[in-house]
Tab-separated table of C-alpha atoms in Angstrom:
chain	number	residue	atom	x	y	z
U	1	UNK	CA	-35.656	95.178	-31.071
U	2	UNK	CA	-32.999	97.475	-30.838
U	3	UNK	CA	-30.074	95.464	-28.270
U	4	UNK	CA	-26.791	96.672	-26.613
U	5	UNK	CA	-23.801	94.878	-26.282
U	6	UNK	CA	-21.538	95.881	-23.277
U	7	UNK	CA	-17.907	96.105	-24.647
U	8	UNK	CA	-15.312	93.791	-23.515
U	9	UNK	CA	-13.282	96.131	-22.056
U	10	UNK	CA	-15.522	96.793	-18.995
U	11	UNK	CA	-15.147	92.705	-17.928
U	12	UNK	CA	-11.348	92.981	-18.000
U	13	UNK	CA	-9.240	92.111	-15.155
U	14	UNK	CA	-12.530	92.057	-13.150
U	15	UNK	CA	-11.499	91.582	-8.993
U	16	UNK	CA	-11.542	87.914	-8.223
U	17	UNK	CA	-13.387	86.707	-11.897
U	18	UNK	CA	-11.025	84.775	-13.959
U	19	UNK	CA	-13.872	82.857	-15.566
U	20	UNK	CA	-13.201	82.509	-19.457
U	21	UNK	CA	-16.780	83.410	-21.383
U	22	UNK	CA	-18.716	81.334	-22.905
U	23	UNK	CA	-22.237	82.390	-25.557
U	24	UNK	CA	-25.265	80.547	-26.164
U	25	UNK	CA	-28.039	82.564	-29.044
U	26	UNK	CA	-31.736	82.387	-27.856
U	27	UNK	CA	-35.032	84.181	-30.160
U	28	UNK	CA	-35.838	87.347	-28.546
U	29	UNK	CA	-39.026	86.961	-28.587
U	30	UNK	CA	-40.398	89.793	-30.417
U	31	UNK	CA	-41.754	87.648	-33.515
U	32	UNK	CA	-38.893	89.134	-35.801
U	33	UNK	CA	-36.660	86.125	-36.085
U	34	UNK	CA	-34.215	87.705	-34.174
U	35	UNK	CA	-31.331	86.495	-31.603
U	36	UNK	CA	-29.936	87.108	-28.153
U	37	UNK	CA	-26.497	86.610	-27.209
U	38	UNK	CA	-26.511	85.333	-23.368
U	39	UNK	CA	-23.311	84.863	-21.603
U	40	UNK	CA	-22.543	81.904	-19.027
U	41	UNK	CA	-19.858	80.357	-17.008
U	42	UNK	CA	-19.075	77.000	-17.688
U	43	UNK	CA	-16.025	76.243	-15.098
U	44	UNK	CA	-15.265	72.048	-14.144
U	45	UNK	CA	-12.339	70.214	-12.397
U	46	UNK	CA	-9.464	70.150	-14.889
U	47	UNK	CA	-8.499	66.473	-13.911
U	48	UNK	CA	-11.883	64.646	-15.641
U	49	UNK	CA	-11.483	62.055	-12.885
U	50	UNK	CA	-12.318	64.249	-9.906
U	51	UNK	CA	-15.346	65.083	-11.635
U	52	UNK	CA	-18.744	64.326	-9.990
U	53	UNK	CA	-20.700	64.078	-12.340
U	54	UNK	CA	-22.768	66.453	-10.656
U	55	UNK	CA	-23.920	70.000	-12.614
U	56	UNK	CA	-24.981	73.074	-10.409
U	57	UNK	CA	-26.704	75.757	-12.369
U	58	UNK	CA	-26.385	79.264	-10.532
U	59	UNK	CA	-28.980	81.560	-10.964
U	60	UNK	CA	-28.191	85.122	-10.019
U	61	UNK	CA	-31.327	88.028	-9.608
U	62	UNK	CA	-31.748	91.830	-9.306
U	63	UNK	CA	-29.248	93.723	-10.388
U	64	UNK	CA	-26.395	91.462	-10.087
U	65	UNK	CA	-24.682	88.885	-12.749
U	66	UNK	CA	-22.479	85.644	-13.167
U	67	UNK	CA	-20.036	87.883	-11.157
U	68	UNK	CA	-22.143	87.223	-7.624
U	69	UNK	CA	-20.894	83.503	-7.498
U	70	UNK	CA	-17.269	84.000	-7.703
U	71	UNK	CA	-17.164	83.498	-4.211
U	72	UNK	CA	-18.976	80.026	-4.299
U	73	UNK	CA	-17.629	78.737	-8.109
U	74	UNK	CA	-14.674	77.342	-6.897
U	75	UNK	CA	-14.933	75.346	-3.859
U	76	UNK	CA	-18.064	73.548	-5.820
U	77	UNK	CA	-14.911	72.994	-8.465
U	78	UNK	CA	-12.688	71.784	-5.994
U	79	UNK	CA	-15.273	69.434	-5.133
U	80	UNK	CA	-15.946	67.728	-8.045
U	81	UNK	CA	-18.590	69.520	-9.134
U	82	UNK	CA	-19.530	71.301	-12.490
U	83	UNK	CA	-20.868	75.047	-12.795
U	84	UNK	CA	-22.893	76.870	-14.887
U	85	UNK	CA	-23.704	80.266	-14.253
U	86	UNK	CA	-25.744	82.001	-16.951
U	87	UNK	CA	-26.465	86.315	-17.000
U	88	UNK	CA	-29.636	86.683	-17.568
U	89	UNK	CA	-30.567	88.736	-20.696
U	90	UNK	CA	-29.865	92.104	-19.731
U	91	UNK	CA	-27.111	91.547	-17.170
U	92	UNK	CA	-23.898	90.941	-17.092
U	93	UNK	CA	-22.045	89.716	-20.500
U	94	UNK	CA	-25.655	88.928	-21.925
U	95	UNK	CA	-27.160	91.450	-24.399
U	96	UNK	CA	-29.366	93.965	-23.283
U	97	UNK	CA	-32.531	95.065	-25.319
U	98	UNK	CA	-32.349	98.826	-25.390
U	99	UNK	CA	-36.843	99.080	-24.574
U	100	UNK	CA	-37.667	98.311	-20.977
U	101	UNK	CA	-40.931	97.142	-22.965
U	102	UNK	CA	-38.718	94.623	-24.070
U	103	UNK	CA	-38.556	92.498	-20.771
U	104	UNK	CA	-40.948	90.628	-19.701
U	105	UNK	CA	-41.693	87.917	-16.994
U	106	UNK	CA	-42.845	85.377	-19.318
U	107	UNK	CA	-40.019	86.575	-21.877
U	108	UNK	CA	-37.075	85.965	-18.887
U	109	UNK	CA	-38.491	82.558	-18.449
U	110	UNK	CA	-38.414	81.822	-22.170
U	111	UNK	CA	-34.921	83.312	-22.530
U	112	UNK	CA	-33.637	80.925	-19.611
U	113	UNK	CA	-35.256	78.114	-20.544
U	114	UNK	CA	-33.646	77.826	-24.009
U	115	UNK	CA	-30.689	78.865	-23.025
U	116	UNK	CA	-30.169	76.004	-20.901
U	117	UNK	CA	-32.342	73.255	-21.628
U	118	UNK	CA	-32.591	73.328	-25.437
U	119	UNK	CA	-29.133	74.757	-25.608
U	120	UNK	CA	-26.791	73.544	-23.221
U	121	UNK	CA	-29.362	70.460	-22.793
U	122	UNK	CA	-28.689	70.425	-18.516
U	123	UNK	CA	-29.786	67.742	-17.328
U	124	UNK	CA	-30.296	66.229	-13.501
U	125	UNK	CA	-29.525	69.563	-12.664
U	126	UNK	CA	-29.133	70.890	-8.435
U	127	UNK	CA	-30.434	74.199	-8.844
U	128	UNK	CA	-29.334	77.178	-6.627
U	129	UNK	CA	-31.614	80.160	-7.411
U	130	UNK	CA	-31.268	83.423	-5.640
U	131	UNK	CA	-33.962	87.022	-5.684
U	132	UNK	CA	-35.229	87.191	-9.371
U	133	UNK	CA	-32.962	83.276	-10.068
U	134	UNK	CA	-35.955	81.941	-8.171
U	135	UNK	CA	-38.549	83.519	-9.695
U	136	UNK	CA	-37.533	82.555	-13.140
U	137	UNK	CA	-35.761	79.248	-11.425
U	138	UNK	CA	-39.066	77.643	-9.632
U	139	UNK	CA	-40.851	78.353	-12.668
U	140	UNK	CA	-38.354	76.062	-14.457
U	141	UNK	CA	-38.591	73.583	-12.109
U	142	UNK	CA	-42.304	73.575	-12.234
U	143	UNK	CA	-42.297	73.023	-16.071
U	144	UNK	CA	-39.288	71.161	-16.611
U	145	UNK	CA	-39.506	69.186	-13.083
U	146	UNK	CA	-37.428	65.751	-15.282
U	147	UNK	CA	-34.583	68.316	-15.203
U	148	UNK	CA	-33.390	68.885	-12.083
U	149	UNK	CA	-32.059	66.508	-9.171
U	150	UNK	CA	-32.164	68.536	-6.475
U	151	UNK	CA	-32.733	72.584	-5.175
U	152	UNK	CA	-31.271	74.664	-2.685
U	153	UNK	CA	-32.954	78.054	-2.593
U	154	UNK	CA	-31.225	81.356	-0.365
U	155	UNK	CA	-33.174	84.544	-0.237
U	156	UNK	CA	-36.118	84.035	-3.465
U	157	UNK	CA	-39.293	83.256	-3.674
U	158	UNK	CA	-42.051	82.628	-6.164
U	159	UNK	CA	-45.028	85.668	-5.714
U	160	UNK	CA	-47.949	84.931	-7.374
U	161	UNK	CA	-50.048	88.629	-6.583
U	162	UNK	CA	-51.936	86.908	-4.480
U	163	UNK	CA	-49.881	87.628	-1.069
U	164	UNK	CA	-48.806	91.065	0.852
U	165	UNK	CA	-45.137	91.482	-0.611
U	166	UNK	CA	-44.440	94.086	2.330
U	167	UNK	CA	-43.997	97.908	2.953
U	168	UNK	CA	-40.079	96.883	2.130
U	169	UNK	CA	-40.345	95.676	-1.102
U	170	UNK	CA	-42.426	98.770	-2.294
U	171	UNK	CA	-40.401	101.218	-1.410
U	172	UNK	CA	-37.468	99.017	-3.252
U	173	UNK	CA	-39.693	98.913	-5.810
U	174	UNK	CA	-40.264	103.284	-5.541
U	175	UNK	CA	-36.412	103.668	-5.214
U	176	UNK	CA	-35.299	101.714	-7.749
U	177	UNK	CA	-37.294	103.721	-10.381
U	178	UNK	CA	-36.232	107.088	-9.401
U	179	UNK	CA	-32.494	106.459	-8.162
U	180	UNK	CA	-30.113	108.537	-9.994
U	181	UNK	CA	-27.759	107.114	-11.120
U	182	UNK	CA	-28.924	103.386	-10.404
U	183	UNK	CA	-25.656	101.588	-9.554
U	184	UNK	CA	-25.853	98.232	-9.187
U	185	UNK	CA	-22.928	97.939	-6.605
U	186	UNK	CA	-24.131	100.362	-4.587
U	187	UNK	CA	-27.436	98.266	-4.580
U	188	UNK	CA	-25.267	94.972	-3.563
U	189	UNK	CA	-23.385	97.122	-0.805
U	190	UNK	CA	-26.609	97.845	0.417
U	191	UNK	CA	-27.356	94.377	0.269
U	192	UNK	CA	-24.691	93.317	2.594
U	193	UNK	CA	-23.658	92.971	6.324
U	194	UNK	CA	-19.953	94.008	5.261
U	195	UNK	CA	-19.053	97.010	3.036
U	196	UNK	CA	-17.956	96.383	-0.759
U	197	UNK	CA	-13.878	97.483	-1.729
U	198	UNK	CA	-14.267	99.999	-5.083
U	199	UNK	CA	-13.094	97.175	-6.988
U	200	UNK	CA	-15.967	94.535	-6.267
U	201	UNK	CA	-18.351	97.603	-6.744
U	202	UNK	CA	-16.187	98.013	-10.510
U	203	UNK	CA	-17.209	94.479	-11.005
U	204	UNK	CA	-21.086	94.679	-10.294
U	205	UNK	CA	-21.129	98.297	-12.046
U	206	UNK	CA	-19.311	96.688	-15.389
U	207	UNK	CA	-22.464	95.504	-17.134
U	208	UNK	CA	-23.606	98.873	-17.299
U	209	UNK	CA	-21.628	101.526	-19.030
U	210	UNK	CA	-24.319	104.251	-18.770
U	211	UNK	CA	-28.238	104.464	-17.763
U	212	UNK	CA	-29.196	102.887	-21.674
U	213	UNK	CA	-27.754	99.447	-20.753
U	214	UNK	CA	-29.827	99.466	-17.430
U	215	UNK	CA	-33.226	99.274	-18.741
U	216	UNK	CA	-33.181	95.425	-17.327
U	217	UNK	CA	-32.338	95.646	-14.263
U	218	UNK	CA	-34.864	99.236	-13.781
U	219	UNK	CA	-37.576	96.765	-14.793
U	220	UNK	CA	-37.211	94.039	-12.769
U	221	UNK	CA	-38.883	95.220	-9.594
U	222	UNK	CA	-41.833	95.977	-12.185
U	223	UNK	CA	-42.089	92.824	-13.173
U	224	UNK	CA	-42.745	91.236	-9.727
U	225	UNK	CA	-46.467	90.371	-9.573
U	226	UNK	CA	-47.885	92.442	-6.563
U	227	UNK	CA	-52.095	92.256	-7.554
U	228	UNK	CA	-54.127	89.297	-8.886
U	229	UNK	CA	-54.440	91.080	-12.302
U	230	UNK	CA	-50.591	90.524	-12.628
U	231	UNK	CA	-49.500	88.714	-16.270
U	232	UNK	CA	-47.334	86.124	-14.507
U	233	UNK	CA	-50.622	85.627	-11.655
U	234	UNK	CA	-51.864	83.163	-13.436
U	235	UNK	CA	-48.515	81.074	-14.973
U	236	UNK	CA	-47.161	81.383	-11.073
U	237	UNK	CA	-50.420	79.749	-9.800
U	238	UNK	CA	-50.057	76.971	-12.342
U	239	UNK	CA	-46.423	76.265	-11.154
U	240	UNK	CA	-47.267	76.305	-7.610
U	241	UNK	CA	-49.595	73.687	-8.389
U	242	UNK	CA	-47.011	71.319	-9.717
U	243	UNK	CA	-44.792	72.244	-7.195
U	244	UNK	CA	-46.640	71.582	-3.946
U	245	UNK	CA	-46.544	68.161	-5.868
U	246	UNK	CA	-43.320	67.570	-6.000
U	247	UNK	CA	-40.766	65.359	-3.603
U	248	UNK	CA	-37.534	66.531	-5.456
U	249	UNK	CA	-34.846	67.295	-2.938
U	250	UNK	CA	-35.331	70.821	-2.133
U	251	UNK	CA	-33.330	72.434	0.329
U	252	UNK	CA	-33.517	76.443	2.021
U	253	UNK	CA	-30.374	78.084	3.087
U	254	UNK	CA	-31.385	81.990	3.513
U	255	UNK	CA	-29.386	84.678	5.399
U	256	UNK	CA	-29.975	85.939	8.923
U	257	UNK	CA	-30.034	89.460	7.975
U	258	UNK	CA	-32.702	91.243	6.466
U	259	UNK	CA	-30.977	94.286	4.817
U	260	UNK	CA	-32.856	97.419	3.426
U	261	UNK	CA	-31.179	99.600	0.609
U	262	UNK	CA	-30.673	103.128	3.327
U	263	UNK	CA	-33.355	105.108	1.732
U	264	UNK	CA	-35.629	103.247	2.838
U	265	UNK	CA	-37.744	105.140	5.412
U	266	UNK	CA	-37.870	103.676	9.039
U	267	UNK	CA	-36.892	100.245	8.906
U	268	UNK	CA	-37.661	99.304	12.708
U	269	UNK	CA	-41.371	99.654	11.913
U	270	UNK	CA	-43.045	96.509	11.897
U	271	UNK	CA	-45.252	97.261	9.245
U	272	UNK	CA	-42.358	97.262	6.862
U	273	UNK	CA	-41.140	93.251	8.010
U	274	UNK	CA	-40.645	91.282	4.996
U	275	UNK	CA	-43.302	88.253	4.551
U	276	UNK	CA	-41.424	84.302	5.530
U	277	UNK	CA	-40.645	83.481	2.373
U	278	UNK	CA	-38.391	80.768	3.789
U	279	UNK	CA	-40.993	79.005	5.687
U	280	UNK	CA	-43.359	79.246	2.935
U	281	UNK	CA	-41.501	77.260	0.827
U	282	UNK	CA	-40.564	74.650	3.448
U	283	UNK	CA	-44.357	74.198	4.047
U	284	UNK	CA	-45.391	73.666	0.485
U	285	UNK	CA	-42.834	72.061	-1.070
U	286	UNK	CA	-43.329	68.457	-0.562
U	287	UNK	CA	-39.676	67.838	-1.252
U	288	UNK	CA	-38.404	70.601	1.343
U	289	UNK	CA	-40.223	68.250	4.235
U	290	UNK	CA	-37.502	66.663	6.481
U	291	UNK	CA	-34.469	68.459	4.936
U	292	UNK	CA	-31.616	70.075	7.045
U	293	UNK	CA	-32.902	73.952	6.139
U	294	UNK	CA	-30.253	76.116	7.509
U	295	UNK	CA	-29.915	80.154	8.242
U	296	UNK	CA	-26.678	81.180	7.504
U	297	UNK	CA	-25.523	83.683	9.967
U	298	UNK	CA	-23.680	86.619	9.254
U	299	UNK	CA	-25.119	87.563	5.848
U	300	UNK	CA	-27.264	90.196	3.991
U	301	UNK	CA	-29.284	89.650	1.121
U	302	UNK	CA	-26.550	89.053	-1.191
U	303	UNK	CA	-25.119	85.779	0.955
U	304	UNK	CA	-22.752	84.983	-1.932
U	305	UNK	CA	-21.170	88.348	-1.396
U	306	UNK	CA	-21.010	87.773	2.532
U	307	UNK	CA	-20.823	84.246	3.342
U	308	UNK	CA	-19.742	82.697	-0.528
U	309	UNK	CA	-17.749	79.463	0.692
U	310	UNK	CA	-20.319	79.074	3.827
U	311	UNK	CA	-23.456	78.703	0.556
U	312	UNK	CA	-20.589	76.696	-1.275
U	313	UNK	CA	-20.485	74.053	1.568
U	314	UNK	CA	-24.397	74.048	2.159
U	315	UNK	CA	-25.060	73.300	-1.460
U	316	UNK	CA	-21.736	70.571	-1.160
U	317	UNK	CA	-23.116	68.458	1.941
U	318	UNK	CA	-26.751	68.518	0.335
U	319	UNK	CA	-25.573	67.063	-3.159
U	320	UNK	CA	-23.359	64.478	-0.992
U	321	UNK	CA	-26.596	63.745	1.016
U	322	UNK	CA	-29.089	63.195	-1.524
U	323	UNK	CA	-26.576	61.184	-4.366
């Protein structure tokens, strides 16, 4: 497996990221023995006696990185809490393998998993999972459900091929394979009520010198299962099965705004509304019954971008309410 490293230069006096790095190995996965190097932020109160004892793991999605919760690290800091924010292999500080063979569903899952369970060992974990966070995320929580405390879910889902993912998403799906270039802050501006300064565009766009470091983030939208015959189908279906089971605090914050990158054609038309995924998880989830689901107001897709501290407070009040 041939793997890029993105040089340290491009993550240097990043806009509003003063996180220090920190590096975890996982196998790649390709039966050779060989290792990843995935990137997280580990960031705590400095004063051990204002912490919580409480660990949040952030999981970012499509096409973003660690860099999306700058916005939302440090109020959960101020509060106590500690964060871990992991790039997914691919994104961010993480290595990226060079193939878009390379990355798979079941692979992404696999990568996470070590990284920070048999790694990092995280443990009584509140999860907040966001786009492809979730989809890796829930499957955690489905396998690993003695790991986490608690979940607060904005703007993800878990497909299983089995439901009508919407005129929207396939032409997201079309654009993302034939944008050129494919700039992942113009794909987070797009994502947005409010437009992005050059400099938090920089910050998204640092991962990804030139189109050979992208090959992650052009696959992800393949990766989604869309038909029954998908390869994650059938590992979805099993995790839905646990989780419809389970009564773990699980709590859904999504935006108000449902924003469409601007090539995509005719966005009034009905046909093109994006599926509930909101209200699907409320219903299922045995652990979302009762709980104080909010819509926060004033944000795109990427709420960490719009409404960061507004997410931080959510996920606050929640941990504070479950304890």
């Amino acid at each position: 497996m041939k793997v890029l490293r993105t040089p340290e230069s491009r993550f240097r006096d990043l806009a509003g990221y003063p996180f220090e790095p920190h590096y975890v190995h996982v196998g790649a996965g390709d039966g050779t023995g060989g290792r990843l190097r995935m990137h997280y932020v580990d960031e705590r109160p400095a004063d051990p006696v204002k912490e919580s004892g409480q660990t949040i793991l952030l999981l970012h999605g499509e096409p973003s990185w660690s860099y999306l919760y700058r916005h939302v690290i440090p109020p959960l800091v101020a509060a106590g809490h500690r964060c871990v924010a992991p790039d997914l292999v691919g994104f961010g500080r993480s290595d990226k393998p060079a193939s878009r063979f390379a990355y798979t569903y079941q692979r992404h899952v696999d990568w996470l998993r070590e990284a920070v369970f048999d790694r990092l060992d995280l443990r009584d974990v509140t999860m907040v999972c966001h786009d492809w966070g979730g989809l890796l995320g829930l499957r955690l929580l489905a396998e690993h459900p003695g790991r986490f405390r608690r979940v607060v879910a904005t703007n993800t889902y878990l497909p299983t091929g089995d439901q009508d993912v919407g005129r929207a998403f396939h032409a997201w799906t079309q654009w993302s394979q034939r944008a050129e270039p494919f700039d992942a802050g113009s794909v987070v501006e797009a994502g947005t009520v409010g437009e992005l300064s050059p400099a938090v565009k920089a910050g998204y766009d640092a991962p990804f010198p030139d189109e050979t470091y992208r090959q992650g983030a052009r696959q992800f939208p393949l990766l989604v299962p869309i038909t029954a015959w998908d390869e994650a189908t059938v590992p979805n279906r099993n995790a839905w099965a646990v989780l419809q089971t389970l009564s773990i605090p699980f709590l859904c914050a999504f935006s108000d705004h449902v924003i469409l990158l601007p090539q995509a054609p005719n966005t009034d038309d009905p046909s093109y509304a994006v599926p509930n995924p909101d209200q699907w998880l409320r219903e299922r989830i045995p652990g979302a019954h009762g709980r104080p689901h909010t819509t926060i107001a004033g944000a795109g897709h990427f709420v960490q971008e719009d409404q960061g501290p507004r997410l931080a407070a959510i996920v606050n009040d929640f941990i504070e309410s479950t304890r």
